[in-house]
mmCIF file of C-alpha atoms in Angstrom:
data_model
loop_
_atom_site.group_PDB
_atom_site.id
_atom_site.type_symbol
_atom_site.label_atom_id
_atom_site.label_comp_id
_atom_site.label_asym_id
_atom_site.label_seq_id
_atom_site.Cartn_x
_atom_site.Cartn_y
_atom_site.Cartn_z
ATOM 1 C CA UNK Q 1 20.282 15.147 -3.379
ATOM 2 C CA UNK Q 2 20.745 15.584 0.360
ATOM 3 C CA UNK Q 3 21.435 13.336 3.328
ATOM 4 C CA UNK Q 4 18.651 12.301 5.655
ATOM 5 C CA UNK Q 5 18.680 14.263 8.890
ATOM 6 C CA UNK Q 6 19.683 12.226 11.966
ATOM 7 C CA UNK Q 7 16.480 13.208 13.817
ATOM 8 C CA UNK Q 8 14.391 12.092 10.845
ATOM 9 C CA UNK Q 9 16.091 8.697 10.820
ATOM 10 C CA UNK Q 10 15.513 8.189 14.556
ATOM 11 C CA UNK Q 11 11.765 8.887 14.132
ATOM 12 C CA UNK Q 12 11.178 6.237 11.448
ATOM 13 C CA UNK Q 13 9.356 3.069 12.629
ATOM 14 C CA UNK Q 14 12.188 0.636 11.911
ATOM 15 C CA UNK Q 15 14.677 2.719 13.900
ATOM 16 C CA UNK Q 16 12.549 3.488 16.956
ATOM 17 C CA UNK Q 17 14.137 2.363 20.227
ATOM 18 C CA UNK Q 18 17.705 2.029 18.944
ATOM 19 C CA UNK Q 19 20.121 3.645 21.378
ATOM 20 C CA UNK Q 20 21.942 6.806 20.354
ATOM 21 C CA UNK Q 21 25.419 5.332 19.935
ATOM 22 C CA UNK Q 22 24.181 2.435 17.802
ATOM 23 C CA UNK Q 23 21.944 4.716 15.749
ATOM 24 C CA UNK Q 24 24.870 7.063 15.131
ATOM 25 C CA UNK Q 25 26.947 4.128 13.871
ATOM 26 C CA UNK Q 26 24.073 2.980 11.656
ATOM 27 C CA UNK Q 27 23.577 6.504 10.372
ATOM 28 C CA UNK Q 28 27.217 6.734 9.327
ATOM 29 C CA UNK Q 29 27.106 3.244 7.794
ATOM 30 C CA UNK Q 30 23.853 3.680 5.908
ATOM 31 C CA UNK Q 31 24.698 7.268 4.911
ATOM 32 C CA UNK Q 32 21.093 7.701 3.735
ATOM 33 C CA UNK Q 33 20.762 9.943 0.703
ATOM 34 C CA UNK Q 34 17.349 11.502 0.178
ATOM 35 C CA UNK Q 35 16.009 11.714 -3.372
ATOM 36 C CA UNK Q 36 13.486 14.370 -4.415
ATOM 37 C CA UNK Q 37 10.079 13.109 -5.465
ATOM 38 C CA UNK Q 38 8.254 15.176 -8.072
ATOM 39 C CA UNK Q 39 4.655 14.765 -9.130
ATOM 40 C CA UNK Q 40 4.505 11.976 -11.697
ATOM 41 C CA UNK Q 41 7.818 10.412 -10.651
ATOM 42 C CA UNK Q 42 7.620 6.604 -10.722
ATOM 43 C CA UNK Q 43 9.518 5.258 -7.711
ATOM 44 C CA UNK Q 44 8.888 1.540 -8.228
ATOM 45 C CA UNK Q 45 7.388 -0.451 -11.093
ATOM 46 C CA UNK Q 46 5.286 -3.579 -10.642
ATOM 47 C CA UNK Q 47 7.447 -6.649 -11.270
ATOM 48 C CA UNK Q 48 10.682 -4.837 -10.413
ATOM 49 C CA UNK Q 49 13.146 -6.778 -8.253
ATOM 50 C CA UNK Q 50 13.211 -5.589 -4.619
ATOM 51 C CA UNK Q 51 16.852 -4.851 -3.808
ATOM 52 C CA UNK Q 52 16.372 -2.211 -1.115
ATOM 53 C CA UNK Q 53 14.033 -0.853 1.527
ATOM 54 C CA UNK Q 54 12.291 2.214 0.151
ATOM 55 C CA UNK Q 55 11.026 4.836 2.606
ATOM 56 C CA UNK Q 56 8.641 7.613 1.549
ATOM 57 C CA UNK Q 57 9.455 10.492 3.912
ATOM 58 C CA UNK Q 58 7.267 13.307 2.628
ATOM 59 C CA UNK Q 59 4.581 13.690 0.010
ATOM 60 C CA UNK Q 60 1.798 11.456 -1.201
ATOM 61 C CA UNK Q 61 2.342 8.370 -3.319
ATOM 62 C CA UNK Q 62 -0.198 6.312 -5.236
ATOM 63 C CA UNK Q 63 0.017 2.547 -5.536
ATOM 64 C CA UNK Q 64 -1.575 0.809 -8.523
ATOM 65 C CA UNK Q 65 -2.092 -2.931 -8.807
ATOM 66 C CA UNK Q 66 -3.686 -4.961 -11.609
ATOM 67 C CA UNK Q 67 -5.646 -8.165 -11.114
ATOM 68 C CA UNK Q 68 -8.301 -10.337 -12.731
ATOM 69 C CA UNK Q 69 -6.180 -11.024 -15.835
ATOM 70 C CA UNK Q 70 -5.801 -7.277 -16.354
ATOM 71 C CA UNK Q 71 -9.530 -6.534 -16.275
ATOM 72 C CA UNK Q 72 -9.308 -4.567 -13.037
ATOM 73 C CA UNK Q 73 -6.889 -2.192 -11.363
ATOM 74 C CA UNK Q 74 -6.905 -0.516 -7.974
ATOM 75 C CA UNK Q 75 -5.379 2.808 -7.065
ATOM 76 C CA UNK Q 76 -4.742 3.688 -3.413
ATOM 77 C CA UNK Q 77 -2.642 6.254 -1.590
ATOM 78 C CA UNK Q 78 0.253 5.884 0.842
ATOM 79 C CA UNK Q 79 0.898 8.140 3.781
ATOM 80 C CA UNK Q 80 4.296 9.718 4.385
ATOM 81 C CA UNK Q 81 6.834 7.771 6.444
ATOM 82 C CA UNK Q 82 5.733 4.564 4.740
ATOM 83 C CA UNK Q 83 7.952 1.597 3.921
ATOM 84 C CA UNK Q 84 7.104 0.180 0.507
ATOM 85 C CA UNK Q 85 6.467 -3.589 0.468
ATOM 86 C CA UNK Q 86 9.152 -4.657 2.984
ATOM 87 C CA UNK Q 87 7.879 -8.257 2.662
ATOM 88 C CA UNK Q 88 9.390 -8.388 -0.839
ATOM 89 C CA UNK Q 89 12.925 -7.984 0.461
ATOM 90 C CA UNK Q 90 13.242 -11.681 1.415
ATOM 91 C CA UNK Q 91 11.487 -14.938 0.568
ATOM 92 C CA UNK Q 92 10.471 -16.748 -2.601
ATOM 93 C CA UNK Q 93 8.791 -13.789 -4.308
ATOM 94 C CA UNK Q 94 11.058 -10.747 -4.277
ATOM 95 C CA UNK Q 95 9.407 -8.583 -6.924
ATOM 96 C CA UNK Q 96 7.121 -5.657 -6.196
ATOM 97 C CA UNK Q 97 3.393 -6.221 -6.631
ATOM 98 C CA UNK Q 98 2.456 -2.610 -7.438
ATOM 99 C CA UNK Q 99 3.607 0.474 -9.273
ATOM 100 C CA UNK Q 100 4.271 3.482 -7.016
ATOM 101 C CA UNK Q 101 4.118 7.009 -8.388
ATOM 102 C CA UNK Q 102 4.356 10.387 -6.652
ATOM 103 C CA UNK Q 103 1.191 12.481 -6.726
ATOM 104 C CA UNK Q 104 2.730 15.395 -4.819
ATOM 105 C CA UNK Q 105 6.271 16.702 -4.236
ATOM 106 C CA UNK Q 106 8.247 15.001 -1.470
ATOM 107 C CA UNK Q 107 11.279 12.894 -0.634
ATOM 108 C CA UNK Q 108 12.192 9.227 -0.429
ATOM 109 C CA UNK Q 109 15.330 7.213 0.241
ATOM 110 C CA UNK Q 110 16.588 3.676 -0.232
ATOM 111 C CA UNK Q 111 18.637 1.369 1.995
ATOM 112 C CA UNK Q 112 20.321 -1.386 -0.059
ATOM 113 C CA UNK Q 113 19.523 -4.970 0.917
ATOM 114 C CA UNK Q 114 23.237 -5.703 1.361
ATOM 115 C CA UNK Q 115 23.517 -2.951 3.995
ATOM 116 C CA UNK Q 116 20.415 -4.214 5.812
ATOM 117 C CA UNK Q 117 21.726 -7.793 5.974
ATOM 118 C CA UNK Q 118 25.293 -6.877 6.876
ATOM 119 C CA UNK Q 119 24.894 -3.886 9.185
ATOM 120 C CA UNK Q 120 21.293 -3.613 10.385
ATOM 121 C CA UNK Q 121 19.874 -7.083 10.946
ATOM 122 C CA UNK Q 122 22.516 -7.895 13.621
ATOM 123 C CA UNK Q 123 20.943 -5.135 15.735
ATOM 124 C CA UNK Q 124 18.293 -6.694 18.010
ATOM 125 C CA UNK Q 125 16.005 -3.635 18.067
ATOM 126 C CA UNK Q 126 16.038 -3.137 14.292
ATOM 127 C CA UNK Q 127 15.417 -6.855 13.753
ATOM 128 C CA UNK Q 128 12.503 -6.781 16.219
ATOM 129 C CA UNK Q 129 11.015 -3.701 14.513
ATOM 130 C CA UNK Q 130 11.340 -5.338 11.103
ATOM 131 C CA UNK Q 131 9.713 -8.597 12.258
ATOM 132 C CA UNK Q 132 6.958 -6.638 13.990
ATOM 133 C CA UNK Q 133 6.263 -4.696 10.771
ATOM 134 C CA UNK Q 134 6.009 -7.898 8.727
ATOM 135 C CA UNK Q 135 3.905 -9.652 11.395
ATOM 136 C CA UNK Q 136 1.420 -6.780 11.570
ATOM 137 C CA UNK Q 137 1.042 -6.782 7.795
ATOM 138 C CA UNK Q 138 0.498 -10.557 7.693
ATOM 139 C CA UNK Q 139 -1.983 -10.496 10.589
ATOM 140 C CA UNK Q 140 -3.990 -7.767 8.879
ATOM 141 C CA UNK Q 141 -4.114 -9.781 5.637
ATOM 142 C CA UNK Q 142 -5.188 -12.957 7.477
ATOM 143 C CA UNK Q 143 -7.876 -11.091 9.401
ATOM 144 C CA UNK Q 144 -9.451 -9.958 6.142
ATOM 145 C CA UNK Q 145 -9.721 -13.576 5.000
ATOM 146 C CA UNK Q 146 -11.674 -14.673 8.078
ATOM 147 C CA UNK Q 147 -14.894 -13.009 6.987
ATOM 148 C CA UNK Q 148 -17.701 -15.333 5.986
ATOM 149 C CA UNK Q 149 -18.364 -15.450 2.239
ATOM 150 C CA UNK Q 150 -20.140 -12.263 1.216
ATOM 151 C CA UNK Q 151 -23.875 -12.763 0.810
ATOM 152 C CA UNK Q 152 -24.768 -9.621 -1.159
ATOM 153 C CA UNK Q 153 -23.315 -7.981 -4.295
ATOM 154 C CA UNK Q 154 -22.212 -4.898 -2.365
ATOM 155 C CA UNK Q 155 -20.458 -7.039 0.253
ATOM 156 C CA UNK Q 156 -18.744 -8.990 -2.521
ATOM 157 C CA UNK Q 157 -17.588 -5.698 -4.022
ATOM 158 C CA UNK Q 158 -16.134 -4.598 -0.673
ATOM 159 C CA UNK Q 159 -14.447 -7.979 -0.268
ATOM 160 C CA UNK Q 160 -12.950 -7.834 -3.767
ATOM 161 C CA UNK Q 161 -11.407 -4.433 -3.068
ATOM 162 C CA UNK Q 162 -10.281 -5.205 0.500
ATOM 163 C CA UNK Q 163 -8.345 -8.273 -0.605
ATOM 164 C CA UNK Q 164 -6.324 -6.310 -3.157
ATOM 165 C CA UNK Q 165 -5.299 -3.219 -1.206
ATOM 166 C CA UNK Q 166 -2.457 -2.527 1.194
ATOM 167 C CA UNK Q 167 -4.753 -0.783 3.652
ATOM 168 C CA UNK Q 168 -8.576 -0.977 3.328
ATOM 169 C CA UNK Q 169 -9.141 2.653 4.249
ATOM 170 C CA UNK Q 170 -8.988 6.115 2.765
ATOM 171 C CA UNK Q 171 -9.541 6.958 -0.888
ATOM 172 C CA UNK Q 172 -9.482 3.905 -3.158
ATOM 173 C CA UNK Q 173 -10.249 3.807 -6.868
ATOM 174 C CA UNK Q 174 -11.342 0.672 -8.688
ATOM 175 C CA UNK Q 175 -10.998 0.847 -12.457
ATOM 176 C CA UNK Q 176 -13.317 -1.610 -14.164
ATOM 177 C CA UNK Q 177 -15.961 -2.018 -16.807
ATOM 178 C CA UNK Q 178 -19.443 -2.817 -15.586
ATOM 179 C CA UNK Q 179 -19.810 -5.830 -17.899
ATOM 180 C CA UNK Q 180 -16.562 -7.257 -16.487
ATOM 181 C CA UNK Q 181 -17.311 -6.834 -12.807
ATOM 182 C CA UNK Q 182 -20.989 -7.838 -12.802
ATOM 183 C CA UNK Q 183 -20.316 -11.609 -13.175
ATOM 184 C CA UNK Q 184 -17.841 -11.540 -10.272
ATOM 185 C CA UNK Q 185 -20.511 -10.018 -8.061
ATOM 186 C CA UNK Q 186 -23.185 -12.463 -9.308
ATOM 187 C CA UNK Q 187 -25.468 -9.666 -10.404
ATOM 188 C CA UNK Q 188 -26.825 -8.339 -13.693
ATOM 189 C CA UNK Q 189 -25.427 -5.114 -15.126
ATOM 190 C CA UNK Q 190 -28.769 -3.410 -14.559
ATOM 191 C CA UNK Q 191 -28.925 -4.393 -10.884
ATOM 192 C CA UNK Q 192 -25.256 -3.472 -10.469
ATOM 193 C CA UNK Q 193 -25.979 -0.007 -11.829
ATOM 194 C CA UNK Q 194 -28.925 0.396 -9.455
ATOM 195 C CA UNK Q 195 -26.821 -0.759 -6.512
ATOM 196 C CA UNK Q 196 -23.979 1.634 -7.290
ATOM 197 C CA UNK Q 197 -26.339 4.567 -7.768
ATOM 198 C CA UNK Q 198 -27.933 3.812 -4.392
ATOM 199 C CA UNK Q 199 -24.613 3.970 -2.564
ATOM 200 C CA UNK Q 200 -23.586 6.962 -4.643
ATOM 201 C CA UNK Q 201 -26.676 8.785 -3.384
ATOM 202 C CA UNK Q 202 -25.530 7.995 0.163
ATOM 203 C CA UNK Q 203 -22.124 9.541 -0.563
ATOM 204 C CA UNK Q 204 -20.275 6.256 -0.056
ATOM 205 C CA UNK Q 205 -18.891 6.044 -3.590
ATOM 206 C CA UNK Q 206 -18.558 8.047 -6.778
ATOM 207 C CA UNK Q 207 -19.095 6.627 -10.238
ATOM 208 C CA UNK Q 208 -17.453 7.622 -13.484
ATOM 209 C CA UNK Q 209 -17.121 6.035 -16.888
ATOM 210 C CA UNK Q 210 -14.777 3.088 -16.361
ATOM 211 C CA UNK Q 211 -14.477 3.099 -12.614
ATOM 212 C CA UNK Q 212 -15.617 3.635 -9.032
ATOM 213 C CA UNK Q 213 -14.049 5.833 -6.347
ATOM 214 C CA UNK Q 214 -14.551 5.176 -2.626
ATOM 215 C CA UNK Q 215 -13.740 8.477 -0.840
ATOM 216 C CA UNK Q 216 -13.492 6.629 2.484
ATOM 217 C CA UNK Q 217 -13.479 2.919 1.770
ATOM 218 C CA UNK Q 218 -13.832 1.976 5.442
ATOM 219 C CA UNK Q 219 -17.251 3.716 5.533
ATOM 220 C CA UNK Q 220 -18.489 1.769 2.519
ATOM 221 C CA UNK Q 221 -17.164 -1.519 3.918
ATOM 222 C CA UNK Q 222 -18.747 -0.922 7.338
ATOM 223 C CA UNK Q 223 -22.072 -0.089 5.658
ATOM 224 C CA UNK Q 224 -22.303 -3.221 3.474
ATOM 225 C CA UNK Q 225 -20.702 -5.918 5.659
#
């Protein structure tokens, strides 16, 4: 293990704007230790209690969530310098909603909740950055809910995926069986297959046995909305 470099800490979203003296004090207090992240390493498990802020510094991480009574799961990918589910740190529901696993080598570090409450929240800039991060996440989630009810099967598919993901963009994989998903989209299995093949021919999705991959989900969503 190694300590996080001071310059790296100052570039992270939650620490932007903190003056040098204060940041130095926080750096010494937090004493952030960086953990290596190897391919296949599980960082967080769905249902695990959130007791720290987890930052992914380098490398790619996949997030997997299950829904629909276990009939469906969604896999998406996080960018580096991402904070994992900061909204789970406080409130009524303080367990993680997804499992996070490394898909490439990298680094991550944790800041214990006790350190955040005792040493970081009293800082006005950090507190503002934290509130701004949570507000942006909530606003994005609320904006997705303002769409009118989807009128077509493909729009319902886009809506189903968009409501489950952290960020409705980039590569997203939906694992499902056709006979399970067809009723949710109010379409027969035959018409569902025809619909998926049509958008596959346009390069907007890829089909495989037991799932669908959207190479750029935002393109598919823009096309069917």
